[in-house]
Coordinates of C-alpha atoms and ligand atoms in Angstrom, one line a residue:
M1 CA -5.0 6.8 5.9
C2 CA -8.5 7.9 5.8
G3 CA -11.0 7.1 3.0
I4 CA -13.1 10.0 1.2
V5 CA -15.6 10.2 -1.4
G6 CA -18.0 12.6 -2.8
Y7 CA -20.5 12.6 -5.4
V8 CA -22.7 14.8 -7.5
G9 CA -25.2 13.3 -10.0
D10 CA -28.7 11.8 -10.3
K11 CA -28.5 8.8 -8.1
Q12 CA -29.1 8.7 -4.5
A13 CA -26.0 10.1 -2.9
Q14 CA -26.2 8.2 0.1
E15 CA -26.2 4.8 -1.7
V16 CA -23.3 5.8 -3.7
V17 CA -21.3 7.4 -0.8
V18 CA -21.9 4.4 1.5
E19 CA -20.8 1.9 -1.3
G20 CA -17.9 4.0 -1.9
L21 CA -16.9 4.1 1.9
R22 CA -17.2 0.2 1.7
R23 CA -14.6 -0.1 -0.9
L24 CA -12.4 2.3 1.1
E25 CA -12.9 1.0 4.4
Y26 CA -9.4 -0.7 4.0
R27 CA -7.8 2.8 4.5
G28 CA -9.1 3.3 8.2
Y29 CA -12.1 2.0 10.3
D30 CA -11.9 4.1 13.5
S31 CA -15.2 5.9 12.5
A32 CA -17.4 6.5 9.3
G33 CA -19.8 9.4 8.4
I34 CA -21.5 11.1 5.7
A35 CA -23.2 14.3 4.9
L36 CA -25.8 15.0 2.0
V37 CA -27.3 18.5 0.9
E38 CA -31.1 18.8 0.8
G39 CA -33.3 21.8 1.1
G40 CA -30.5 24.0 1.7
V41 CA -29.4 22.1 4.9
V42 CA -26.6 19.8 5.3
H43 CA -27.5 16.6 6.9
T44 CA -24.9 14.7 8.8
T45 CA -24.5 11.1 10.4
K46 CA -21.5 9.7 11.6
R47 CA -20.5 6.8 14.1
A48 CA -17.4 5.7 15.8
G49 CA -16.2 2.2 14.9
K50 CA -16.5 0.2 11.4
L51 CA -18.9 1.2 8.7
A52 CA -21.6 -1.4 9.8
N53 CA -22.2 1.2 12.8
L54 CA -23.0 3.9 10.3
D55 CA -25.1 1.5 8.4
K56 CA -27.1 0.7 11.4
A57 CA -27.6 4.4 12.4
L58 CA -28.8 5.3 8.8
A59 CA -31.1 2.1 8.8
D60 CA -32.4 3.5 12.2
E61 CA -32.9 7.2 11.0
P62 CA -32.6 7.5 7.3
L63 CA -31.4 11.0 5.7
P64 CA -33.5 12.7 3.3
E65 CA -32.9 11.9 -0.4
S66 CA -30.4 13.9 -1.9
T67 CA -28.1 13.7 -5.1
T68 CA -25.0 15.6 -3.6
G69 CA -23.1 14.3 -0.7
L70 CA -19.7 13.2 0.8
G71 CA -18.4 10.5 3.1
H72 CA -15.6 9.7 5.0
T73 CA -14.0 6.5 6.7
R74 CA -11.3 7.4 9.6
W75 CA -7.8 6.3 10.7
A76 CA -7.5 8.5 13.7
T77 CA -4.7 10.7 14.2
H78 CA -6.1 13.9 16.3
G79 CA -8.3 12.7 18.9
P80 CA -9.7 9.2 19.7
P81 CA -12.1 7.3 17.6
T82 CA -15.5 8.8 19.0
D83 CA -18.6 9.9 17.4
L84 CA -17.6 13.4 18.1
N85 CA -14.2 13.2 16.2
A86 CA -15.8 11.4 13.4
H87 CA -15.8 13.1 10.1
P88 CA -17.6 15.0 8.6
H89 CA -17.0 18.1 10.6
T90 CA -19.3 21.2 10.4
D91 CA -18.9 24.8 11.0
C92 CA -20.7 27.1 13.8
T93 CA -23.6 27.6 11.1
G94 CA -23.9 23.9 10.1
R95 CA -23.6 25.2 6.6
V96 CA -20.3 23.4 5.7
A97 CA -19.5 19.7 5.9
L98 CA -15.9 18.9 5.4
V99 CA -14.0 15.5 5.4
H100 CA -10.3 15.4 5.6
N101 CA -7.3 12.7 5.2
G102 CA -3.9 13.8 6.2
I103 CA -2.6 16.1 9.0
I104 CA -3.2 20.0 9.3
E105 CA 0.2 20.8 10.9
N106 CA -0.8 24.4 11.9
F107 CA -4.1 23.5 13.4
A108 CA -3.2 24.3 16.9
Q109 CA -2.6 28.1 15.8
L110 CA -5.9 28.3 13.5
R111 CA -7.9 26.8 16.5
I112 CA -6.7 29.4 19.1
A113 CA -7.3 32.2 16.3
L114 CA -10.7 30.7 15.5
G115 CA -11.5 30.8 19.3
G116 CA -10.4 34.2 19.5
R117 CA -12.9 35.2 16.7
G118 CA -15.9 33.6 18.5
H119 CA -15.9 30.1 17.1
T120 CA -16.9 27.1 18.8
L121 CA -14.9 23.9 18.1
T122 CA -16.2 20.9 19.5
S123 CA -14.0 18.1 18.6
D124 CA -10.4 17.1 19.2
T125 CA -9.6 16.9 15.5
D126 CA -7.1 19.2 13.4
T127 CA -10.0 19.0 10.6
E128 CA -12.6 20.9 12.5
A129 CA -10.6 24.2 12.2
V130 CA -10.8 24.0 8.4
A131 CA -14.6 23.7 8.4
H132 CA -14.7 27.0 10.5
L133 CA -12.1 28.9 8.1
L134 CA -14.4 27.8 5.3
E135 CA -17.3 29.5 7.2
E136 CA -15.5 32.7 7.4
E137 CA -14.5 32.8 3.7
L138 CA -18.2 31.9 2.8
G139 CA -19.4 34.7 4.9
G140 CA -17.8 37.0 2.4
G141 CA -20.2 35.7 -0.3
T142 CA -17.6 33.9 -2.1
D143 CA -18.4 30.5 -3.8
L144 CA -17.2 27.3 -2.2
A145 CA -14.4 26.7 -4.6
Q146 CA -13.2 30.3 -4.1
A147 CA -13.5 29.8 -0.2
M148 CA -11.5 26.4 -0.5
R149 CA -8.6 27.9 -2.3
A150 CA -8.5 30.8 0.2
V151 CA -8.4 28.2 3.0
C152 CA -5.7 26.0 1.6
R153 CA -3.6 28.9 1.4
Q154 CA -3.6 29.1 5.2
L155 CA -2.9 25.5 5.8
Q156 CA 0.2 23.5 6.4
G157 CA 0.8 19.9 6.3
A158 CA -0.7 17.1 4.2
F159 CA -4.5 17.1 3.3
T160 CA -7.1 15.9 1.1
L161 CA -10.2 18.0 1.7
V162 CA -13.8 17.4 0.5
A163 CA -16.5 20.1 1.1
I164 CA -20.2 20.6 0.7
D165 CA -22.4 23.8 1.4
G166 CA -25.9 23.9 1.8
D167 CA -26.4 27.1 0.0
Q168 CA -24.6 25.5 -3.1
P169 CA -26.5 22.2 -3.3
D170 CA -25.2 21.0 -7.0
V171 CA -21.3 20.9 -6.3
V172 CA -18.7 19.4 -4.2
V173 CA -15.3 20.8 -3.8
A174 CA -12.2 19.2 -3.1
A175 CA -8.5 19.9 -2.5
R176 CA -5.2 18.4 -2.2
R177 CA -1.5 18.7 -1.0
N178 CA 0.5 15.7 -0.4
S179 CA -2.6 13.5 0.1
P180 CA -4.6 11.3 -2.6
L181 CA -7.4 12.5 -4.7
V182 CA -8.7 11.3 -8.1
V183 CA -11.7 12.3 -9.9
G184 CA -14.2 10.0 -11.5
R185 CA -15.9 11.1 -14.6
G186 CA -19.4 9.8 -15.3
N187 CA -22.2 10.3 -17.4
G188 CA -24.2 13.1 -15.8
E189 CA -22.4 12.4 -12.5
N190 CA -19.1 13.0 -11.1
F191 CA -17.1 11.7 -8.1
V192 CA -14.0 12.3 -6.0
A193 CA -12.0 9.9 -4.0
S194 CA -9.2 8.7 -2.2
D195 CA -8.9 5.8 -4.7
V196 CA -10.8 4.8 -7.9
A197 CA -12.0 1.7 -5.9
A198 CA -15.0 4.3 -4.5
F199 CA -16.4 4.6 -7.9
I200 CA -15.4 1.8 -10.2
S201 CA -18.9 0.5 -10.2
H202 CA -20.1 3.7 -11.8
T203 CA -17.1 4.8 -14.1
R204 CA -13.6 3.7 -15.0
D205 CA -12.7 7.1 -16.2
A206 CA -10.8 8.9 -14.2
I207 CA -8.6 12.2 -13.7
E208 CA -5.4 12.4 -11.7
L209 CA -5.1 15.6 -9.5
G210 CA -1.7 17.3 -9.2
Q211 CA -0.2 18.9 -6.1
D212 CA -2.0 22.0 -4.7
Q213 CA -5.1 21.7 -6.8
V214 CA -8.7 22.5 -6.1
V215 CA -11.5 20.7 -8.1
T216 CA -15.2 21.5 -8.2
I217 CA -17.6 18.6 -9.6
S218 CA -21.2 19.1 -10.6
R219 CA -23.5 17.0 -12.2
D220 CA -21.9 17.8 -15.9
D221 CA -18.6 19.5 -15.4
V222 CA -15.2 18.9 -13.5
V223 CA -13.2 22.3 -13.1
V224 CA -9.5 21.9 -11.7
T225 CA -7.7 25.0 -10.9
D226 CA -4.4 25.8 -8.6
Y227 CA -4.9 27.5 -5.2
D228 CA -4.9 30.8 -7.0
G229 CA -7.8 29.9 -9.3
A230 CA -5.8 29.5 -12.4
P231 CA -6.9 26.3 -14.8
V232 CA -4.4 23.8 -14.8
D233 CA -3.8 20.7 -16.9
V234 CA -4.8 17.4 -15.8
R235 CA -4.0 13.7 -16.7
E236 CA -7.1 11.6 -17.8
F237 CA -6.7 7.8 -17.5
H238 CA -8.8 4.7 -18.0
V239 CA -8.8 2.3 -14.9
D240 CA -7.7 -1.2 -16.4
W241 CA -9.9 -3.3 -13.7
D242 CA -13.4 -3.4 -12.9
A243 CA -15.8 -3.5 -10.0
A244 CA -15.5 -7.5 -9.8
A245 CA -11.9 -7.2 -9.2
A246 CA -12.8 -5.2 -6.0
E247 CA -15.2 -7.7 -4.8
K248 CA -14.6 -10.7 -2.4
G249 CA -16.0 -12.9 -5.1
G250 CA -17.1 -15.8 -2.7
Y251 CA -14.0 -15.7 -0.5
A252 CA -14.5 -15.3 3.4
W253 CA -11.6 -12.6 3.4
F254 CA -10.1 -10.4 0.5
M255 CA -6.7 -11.5 1.8
L256 CA -7.6 -15.1 0.9
K257 CA -8.9 -14.2 -2.6
E258 CA -5.7 -11.9 -3.1
I259 CA -3.3 -14.8 -2.3
D260 CA -5.0 -16.9 -4.7
E261 CA -4.7 -14.2 -7.1
Q262 CA -0.7 -14.2 -7.1
P263 CA -0.2 -16.5 -10.0
Q264 CA -2.0 -14.0 -12.0
A265 CA -0.5 -11.1 -10.5
V266 CA 3.1 -12.3 -11.3
S267 CA 1.8 -13.2 -14.8
D268 CA 0.4 -9.7 -15.3
T269 CA 3.3 -7.9 -14.2
L270 CA 5.7 -9.9 -16.7
L271 CA 3.1 -9.4 -19.5
G272 CA 4.0 -7.2 -22.5
R273 CA 7.4 -6.5 -21.0
Y274 CA 9.3 -8.8 -23.1
S275 CA 9.4 -8.4 -26.6
P276 CA 9.4 -11.0 -29.6
D277 CA 12.8 -10.1 -30.5
G278 CA 14.1 -11.0 -27.2
R279 CA 14.5 -7.7 -25.6
L280 CA 12.9 -6.1 -22.5
Q281 CA 10.7 -3.1 -23.2
L282 CA 9.5 -1.2 -20.0
D283 CA 6.8 1.4 -21.5
E284 CA 6.9 3.8 -18.8
M285 CA 10.9 3.9 -18.1
R286 CA 11.2 7.5 -19.5
L287 CA 14.9 7.4 -18.8
S288 CA 17.1 7.0 -21.7
D289 CA 20.0 4.3 -22.1
D290 CA 22.3 6.9 -21.7
E291 CA 20.9 8.0 -18.3
L292 CA 20.6 4.4 -17.1
R293 CA 24.3 3.9 -18.2
E294 CA 25.4 7.0 -15.9
I295 CA 23.8 5.3 -12.8
D296 CA 26.6 4.2 -10.3
K297 CA 24.6 3.3 -7.2
V298 CA 21.0 2.3 -6.7
I299 CA 19.1 3.2 -3.3
I300 CA 15.8 1.3 -2.8
I301 CA 13.4 3.1 -0.5
A302 CA 10.3 1.5 0.9
C303 CA 8.2 0.6 4.0
G304 CA 7.0 -2.5 5.8
T305 CA 6.2 -5.3 3.0
A306 CA 7.5 -3.2 0.3
F307 CA 10.7 -2.8 2.1
Y308 CA 11.2 -6.4 2.3
A309 CA 10.5 -6.7 -1.6
G310 CA 13.3 -4.3 -1.7
L311 CA 15.7 -6.4 0.2
V312 CA 14.8 -9.3 -2.0
A313 CA 15.7 -7.1 -5.1
K314 CA 19.2 -6.1 -3.8
Y315 CA 20.3 -9.6 -4.4
A316 CA 19.3 -9.7 -7.9
I317 CA 19.9 -6.3 -9.0
E318 CA 23.6 -6.3 -7.6
H319 CA 24.2 -9.8 -9.1
W320 CA 23.0 -9.0 -12.5
T321 CA 24.2 -5.2 -12.9
R322 CA 27.3 -5.2 -10.5
I323 CA 26.1 -1.9 -9.5
P324 CA 26.0 -1.3 -5.6
C325 CA 22.3 -1.4 -4.5
E326 CA 21.4 -0.2 -0.8
V327 CA 18.0 -0.8 0.7
E328 CA 16.7 1.6 3.3
L329 CA 13.4 2.5 5.2
A330 CA 12.0 5.3 3.6
S331 CA 11.0 6.7 7.2
E332 CA 14.9 6.9 8.0
F333 CA 16.4 7.9 4.5
R334 CA 15.9 11.6 4.5
Y335 CA 16.7 12.3 7.9
R336 CA 20.2 10.7 7.8
D337 CA 21.6 13.2 5.2
P338 CA 22.1 10.3 2.5
V339 CA 24.9 10.8 0.1
L340 CA 23.0 11.1 -3.3
S341 CA 24.1 12.5 -6.8
H342 CA 23.1 12.6 -10.2
G343 CA 24.4 9.0 -10.7
T344 CA 22.1 7.6 -8.0
L345 CA 18.9 6.0 -9.0
V346 CA 16.5 6.0 -6.3
V347 CA 13.8 3.2 -6.4
A348 CA 10.5 3.8 -4.4
I349 CA 8.3 0.7 -4.0
S350 CA 5.0 1.3 -3.0
Q351 CA 1.6 -0.5 -3.6
S352 CA -0.5 2.6 -3.0
G353 CA 1.9 5.3 -4.3
E354 CA 0.7 7.3 -1.4
T355 CA 3.0 6.3 1.6
M356 CA 3.9 9.8 3.2
D357 CA 7.2 8.4 4.3
T358 CA 8.4 7.2 0.8
L359 CA 6.9 10.3 -1.0
M360 CA 8.9 12.7 1.2
A361 CA 11.9 10.3 0.6
I362 CA 11.6 10.7 -3.3
R363 CA 11.2 14.4 -3.0
H364 CA 14.4 14.8 -1.0
A365 CA 16.2 12.6 -3.5
R366 CA 15.1 14.8 -6.3
Q367 CA 16.1 17.9 -4.6
Q368 CA 19.4 16.2 -4.4
G369 CA 19.5 15.7 -7.9
S370 CA 19.2 12.0 -8.1
R371 CA 16.7 10.1 -10.6
V372 CA 13.6 8.5 -9.0
L373 CA 12.0 5.4 -10.5
A374 CA 9.0 4.2 -8.8
V375 CA 7.4 0.6 -8.5
C376 CA 3.8 1.2 -7.9
N377 CA 0.4 -0.6 -8.2
T378 CA -1.9 2.5 -8.3
N379 CA -2.3 4.4 -11.4
G380 CA -3.0 8.2 -10.5
S381 CA -1.2 8.2 -7.3
T382 CA 1.5 10.6 -6.0
I383 CA 4.7 8.5 -6.1
P384 CA 4.8 7.8 -9.7
R385 CA 3.4 11.1 -10.8
E386 CA 6.5 12.7 -9.0
S387 CA 9.1 9.9 -10.3
D388 CA 11.1 10.2 -13.2
A389 CA 10.1 6.8 -14.4
V390 CA 7.7 4.1 -13.2
I391 CA 7.2 0.5 -13.6
Y392 CA 3.6 -0.5 -12.6
T393 CA 3.1 -3.6 -10.9
H394 CA -0.2 -5.2 -12.5
A395 CA -1.5 -6.9 -9.4
G396 CA -5.1 -5.5 -9.6
P397 CA -6.7 -3.9 -6.6
E398 CA -5.4 -5.3 -3.1
V399 CA -8.2 -4.5 -0.4
A400 CA -6.6 -6.6 2.5
V401 CA -4.6 -4.3 4.5
A402 CA -1.9 -6.9 4.6
G403 CA 0.1 -6.9 1.3
T404 CA 0.3 -10.4 -0.5
K405 CA -0.1 -10.3 -4.3
T406 CA 1.8 -6.8 -4.5
F407 CA 4.8 -8.2 -2.6
L408 CA 5.4 -10.7 -5.2
A409 CA 4.4 -8.3 -7.9
Q410 CA 7.0 -5.7 -6.7
I411 CA 9.6 -8.4 -6.6
V412 CA 9.1 -9.3 -10.0
A413 CA 8.9 -5.6 -11.1
C414 CA 12.3 -5.0 -9.6
Y415 CA 13.6 -8.0 -11.5
L416 CA 12.5 -6.5 -14.5
L417 CA 14.2 -3.3 -13.6
G418 CA 17.4 -5.4 -12.9
L419 CA 17.4 -7.2 -16.1
Y420 CA 16.7 -4.1 -18.0
L421 CA 19.8 -2.3 -16.4
A422 CA 21.8 -5.4 -17.2
Q423 CA 20.4 -5.4 -20.9
V424 CA 21.3 -1.5 -21.4
R425 CA 24.7 -1.8 -19.5
G426 CA 25.6 -5.0 -21.2
T427 CA 26.3 -6.8 -17.9
K428 CA 24.3 -9.7 -19.0
F429 CA 24.1 -11.4 -22.7
G430 CA 20.7 -11.4 -24.2
D431 CA 20.4 -15.0 -24.0
E432 CA 20.9 -15.0 -20.2
I433 CA 18.3 -12.3 -19.9
A434 CA 15.9 -14.5 -21.8
G435 CA 16.7 -17.4 -19.7
I436 CA 15.9 -15.8 -16.6
V437 CA 12.6 -14.3 -18.2
G438 CA 11.8 -17.9 -19.1
Q439 CA 12.3 -18.9 -15.5
L440 CA 10.1 -16.2 -14.4
Q441 CA 7.5 -17.1 -16.7
Q442 CA 7.4 -20.6 -15.1
I443 CA 6.8 -19.0 -11.6
P444 CA 2.9 -18.6 -11.9
A445 CA 2.4 -22.3 -12.2
A446 CA 4.8 -22.9 -9.3
I447 CA 3.0 -20.7 -7.1
Q448 CA -0.4 -22.4 -8.2
R449 CA 1.1 -25.7 -7.1
V450 CA 2.0 -24.2 -3.6
L451 CA -1.5 -22.9 -3.5
A452 CA -3.1 -26.3 -4.3
E453 CA -1.1 -28.2 -1.7
A454 CA -1.4 -25.6 1.2
E455 CA -3.9 -27.6 3.3
P456 CA -1.3 -28.8 5.6
V457 CA -0.2 -25.3 6.1
R458 CA -3.8 -24.4 7.2
E459 CA -3.9 -27.5 9.6
L460 CA -0.4 -26.4 11.4
A461 CA -1.7 -22.8 11.8
R462 CA -4.9 -24.2 13.7
S463 CA -2.7 -26.3 15.8
L464 CA -0.7 -23.4 16.8
V465 CA -3.5 -21.1 18.3
D466 CA -1.9 -21.2 21.6
T467 CA 1.5 -20.2 20.6
R468 CA 2.7 -16.8 21.9
S469 CA 6.0 -16.3 19.8
V470 CA 7.2 -17.4 16.3
L471 CA 10.4 -17.2 14.8
F472 CA 11.3 -17.1 11.2
L473 CA 14.9 -18.0 9.6
G474 CA 16.4 -17.5 6.3
R475 CA 19.3 -16.5 4.6
H476 CA 20.3 -14.5 1.3
V477 CA 16.9 -13.8 -0.3
G478 CA 15.4 -16.2 2.3
Y479 CA 16.3 -13.6 4.8
P480 CA 13.5 -11.0 3.6
V481 CA 11.1 -13.8 3.3
A482 CA 11.6 -14.5 7.1
L483 CA 11.0 -10.8 8.0
E484 CA 8.0 -10.8 5.6
G485 CA 6.6 -13.9 7.2
A486 CA 7.3 -12.5 10.6
L487 CA 5.5 -9.1 9.7
K488 CA 2.2 -11.0 8.3
L489 CA 1.8 -13.0 11.6
K490 CA 2.4 -9.9 13.9
E491 CA -0.3 -7.7 11.7
L492 CA -2.8 -10.4 11.5
A493 CA -2.6 -12.6 14.3
Y494 CA -1.1 -10.0 16.9
I495 CA 1.4 -12.8 17.9
H496 CA 5.0 -11.9 18.6
A497 CA 6.9 -12.8 15.7
E498 CA 10.5 -12.1 14.3
G499 CA 12.4 -12.8 11.2
F500 CA 16.1 -13.3 11.5
A501 CA 19.0 -13.9 9.2
A502 CA 19.8 -17.4 10.0
G503 CA 23.6 -17.0 10.3
E504 CA 22.9 -14.3 12.9
L505 CA 21.0 -16.8 15.2
K506 CA 24.1 -17.6 17.4
H507 CA 24.9 -13.9 18.0
G508 CA 22.0 -13.4 20.3
P509 CA 18.6 -14.4 19.0
I510 CA 19.2 -18.3 19.9
A511 CA 18.4 -17.4 23.4
L512 CA 14.9 -17.1 22.6
I513 CA 14.6 -20.7 21.7
D514 CA 12.9 -23.3 23.7
H515 CA 10.2 -25.9 23.0
R516 CA 7.5 -23.4 23.0
V517 CA 8.8 -21.4 20.1
P518 CA 8.0 -22.9 16.6
V519 CA 10.5 -22.0 14.2
F520 CA 10.0 -21.3 10.4
V521 CA 13.2 -22.0 8.5
V522 CA 13.4 -21.1 4.7
V523 CA 16.0 -23.5 3.2
P524 CA 17.9 -22.4 0.0
P525 CA 17.7 -24.7 -3.2
K526 CA 20.3 -27.4 -2.9
G527 CA 22.1 -25.5 -6.0
R528 CA 23.6 -23.2 -3.7
D529 CA 25.5 -25.8 -1.8
M530 CA 27.3 -23.7 0.7
L531 CA 24.4 -21.7 1.7
H532 CA 22.1 -24.6 1.8
D533 CA 24.2 -26.7 4.0
K534 CA 24.7 -23.7 6.5
V535 CA 21.1 -23.4 6.9
V536 CA 20.9 -27.1 7.4
S537 CA 23.5 -26.7 10.2
N538 CA 21.2 -23.8 11.7
I539 CA 18.2 -26.0 11.8
Q540 CA 20.0 -28.8 13.6
E541 CA 21.4 -26.1 16.4
I542 CA 17.9 -24.7 16.8
R543 CA 16.4 -28.3 17.2
A544 CA 18.9 -29.3 19.6
R545 CA 17.7 -26.4 21.9
G546 CA 14.2 -27.8 22.0
A547 CA 12.6 -25.8 19.0
R548 CA 9.8 -27.1 17.0
T549 CA 11.1 -26.7 13.4
I550 CA 8.9 -26.0 10.5
V551 CA 11.2 -26.2 7.4
L552 CA 10.3 -25.0 3.9
A553 CA 12.3 -26.8 1.6
E554 CA 12.6 -27.8 -2.3
D555 CA 11.3 -30.7 -3.7
G556 CA 14.0 -33.8 -3.4
D557 CA 15.8 -32.0 -0.6
E558 CA 16.4 -35.1 1.6
D559 CA 19.0 -33.2 3.8
V560 CA 16.5 -31.6 5.9
V561 CA 14.0 -34.4 6.5
A562 CA 15.8 -35.6 9.7
Y563 CA 15.5 -32.1 11.3
A564 CA 12.0 -31.1 10.3
D565 CA 9.1 -31.4 12.8
E566 CA 7.0 -30.3 9.8
L567 CA 8.0 -30.0 6.1
I568 CA 6.6 -27.8 3.8
R569 CA 7.6 -28.6 0.2
L570 CA 8.5 -26.0 -2.2
P571 CA 8.8 -26.3 -6.2
K572 CA 12.2 -26.2 -7.5
V573 CA 13.1 -22.9 -8.8
P574 CA 16.4 -20.9 -9.0
T575 CA 17.6 -19.2 -5.9
L576 CA 16.7 -15.7 -6.7
L577 CA 13.2 -16.8 -7.3
Q578 CA 12.6 -18.8 -4.4
P579 CA 10.9 -15.9 -2.7
L580 CA 8.0 -15.9 -5.0
V581 CA 7.0 -19.4 -3.8
A582 CA 8.5 -19.5 -0.4
T583 CA 6.4 -16.5 0.8
V584 CA 3.2 -18.0 -0.2
P585 CA 2.8 -20.8 2.7
L586 CA 3.8 -18.0 5.3
Q587 CA 1.1 -15.8 4.0
I588 CA -1.4 -18.7 4.2
F589 CA 0.0 -19.6 7.7
A590 CA -0.7 -16.0 9.3
C591 CA -4.1 -15.5 7.5
E592 CA -5.3 -18.9 8.8
L593 CA -3.9 -18.6 12.4
A594 CA -5.6 -15.1 12.4
D595 CA -8.7 -16.6 11.2
A596 CA -8.6 -19.5 13.9
L597 CA -8.0 -16.9 16.6
G598 CA -11.1 -14.7 15.5
R599 CA -9.1 -11.6 14.1
D600 CA -10.5 -9.4 11.5
V601 CA -7.9 -10.7 8.7
D602 CA -8.7 -7.9 6.1
Q603 CA -8.7 -4.9 8.9
P604 CA -6.4 -5.7 11.5
R605 CA -6.3 -3.6 14.8
N606 CA -4.7 -0.3 14.6
L607 CA -3.6 -0.4 11.1
A608 CA -4.7 1.2 7.7
K609 CA -3.5 0.0 4.2
S610 CA -2.3 3.5 2.9
V611 CA 0.0 5.5 5.5
T612 CA -0.4 8.8 4.2
V613 CA 0.9 10.5 7.5
E614 CA 4.7 10.6 8.5
Ligands
LIG701 C1 2.0 -4.8 4.5 O1 1.4 -5.9 5.0 C2 1.5 -3.6 5.4 N1 0.1 -3.4 4.9 C3 2.4 -2.4 5.2 O2 3.7 -2.9 5.8 C4 2.9 -1.8 3.7 O3 3.4 -2.8 3.1 C5 3.5 -0.4 4.0 O4 2.7 0.4 4.8 C6 3.9 0.0 2.7 O5 2.7 0.5 1.9 P1 2.8 0.9 0.3 O6 3.5 -0.2 -0.6 O7 1.4 1.5 -0.1 O8 3.9 2.1 0.3

């Protein structure tokens, strides 16, 4: 939710930290702040609103030069987005500056107790209490890392904390529980951040921190312990993308760039996973063939766009493996007492690998003895680390809050899982699997064609700026595509949009239809005759009631022409692969309409890319 960065080295900390915040702003943009240590004093500047407001404040009143500092970009949970509630927070003496991502669940009790001990808290946040707890611990002469460990033992909830101390100008100390934190290891400089993007222009060498760990970075050293001060083993990794991947590269919006990167994202997710001897190989599978043969149920859990990728995957996994597959919102999963066993494979799909609902769901599943496999785009994140196996999507960094290329990459990764299960369990012959992999390998070119032919979609979007409500219909794998099309439009353009299974229309939603409501319809390929014909009937039904129909249909499908007010052609692909091409025009439509309405496409209101609170 919030973005955090800390730095110690030989560069100007203000520049390094603000640059890091710029790359982390997708995580929250309610306020931004920075603190530096200089001359035994902590200097802080913070402003409500986007990072541009902090930039202006720093330009008007520069902070002193310093090589140690930290910063924060906020997605508000406790207290409105004001200057006062912006991080960093300080203690009564001003000696400590602290930033936080997550929620301190026992903050109310802590605040009361601190008040009783004479502290004055000035903000509405849960975070500020922690700054005052650090003040108390440091008062006893302990160092910042010891103080942080002592404080963490008093906290409940989810948190990443990063602190600096005016009396210890050469270190930054950070701690984590249930919230993301990675260390960047440089040459004569070190970093801590919510995400490697914050330091990618300085180093690609990173360290993944485990649960309940505290890290002290200085110019030349990184020391990691548990909350009792015992040294712990850490996993080092190298980031396989560079700073250019995290830049806009000439595009007006990150989202446009990421939409255009989809052919590459699909190719890279397939790359290296199919061996010359015709077998699928998934490096990080970590579950043996025997374990995979024991699986009698698959449950996919995820949120938002990742959930829709799971809905698509269900059709393929059941079809290819004949294993029952359920898909469930991660936020609902553990609260309904799901039936889980050792034979259940829980598949957690998450771009960020940090979504709290999904993380809590996998913990619940593992407690119940189920095996967990993560489909994730972020190396070093918590969900893959806490899973028994992982299939990484190699989509590269996704900065726009709205997921695009990772949606397609998630579908591809889940398909690889389905095919791998089919291979191990023998529910598909090798040549059948090879055939499907071959079809998947054609998809990047098909997406490229959709991208090249997207101008009419953009024109359509610009013609619909006065629309107040849009519906999306689909069947089979087209149904989750409809849901995803509606989600994109809601989150980017703030227009009411809903996705429906086309067959469900007559059971109620058809009452919404009149001439003011454009309806997108995703038509299945003609190869599946019954389904195709039923959707064509659905189009006629809504058109008869005055709706403006915007039809997505494959090349050569002439049955839809008479009923389509607008026709968006899709390359011919097999039914199960159609979401990989049909979603793309819907993403472009939402992006263009949002832009035409003057919305901030990359940072829509009220949202954050990574939802690290429940
Ligand atoms: C998609 O456009 C949204 N940003 C959101 O629905 C997102 O997919 C969801 O929050 C899940 O995030 P995750 O993949 O990082 O777990």
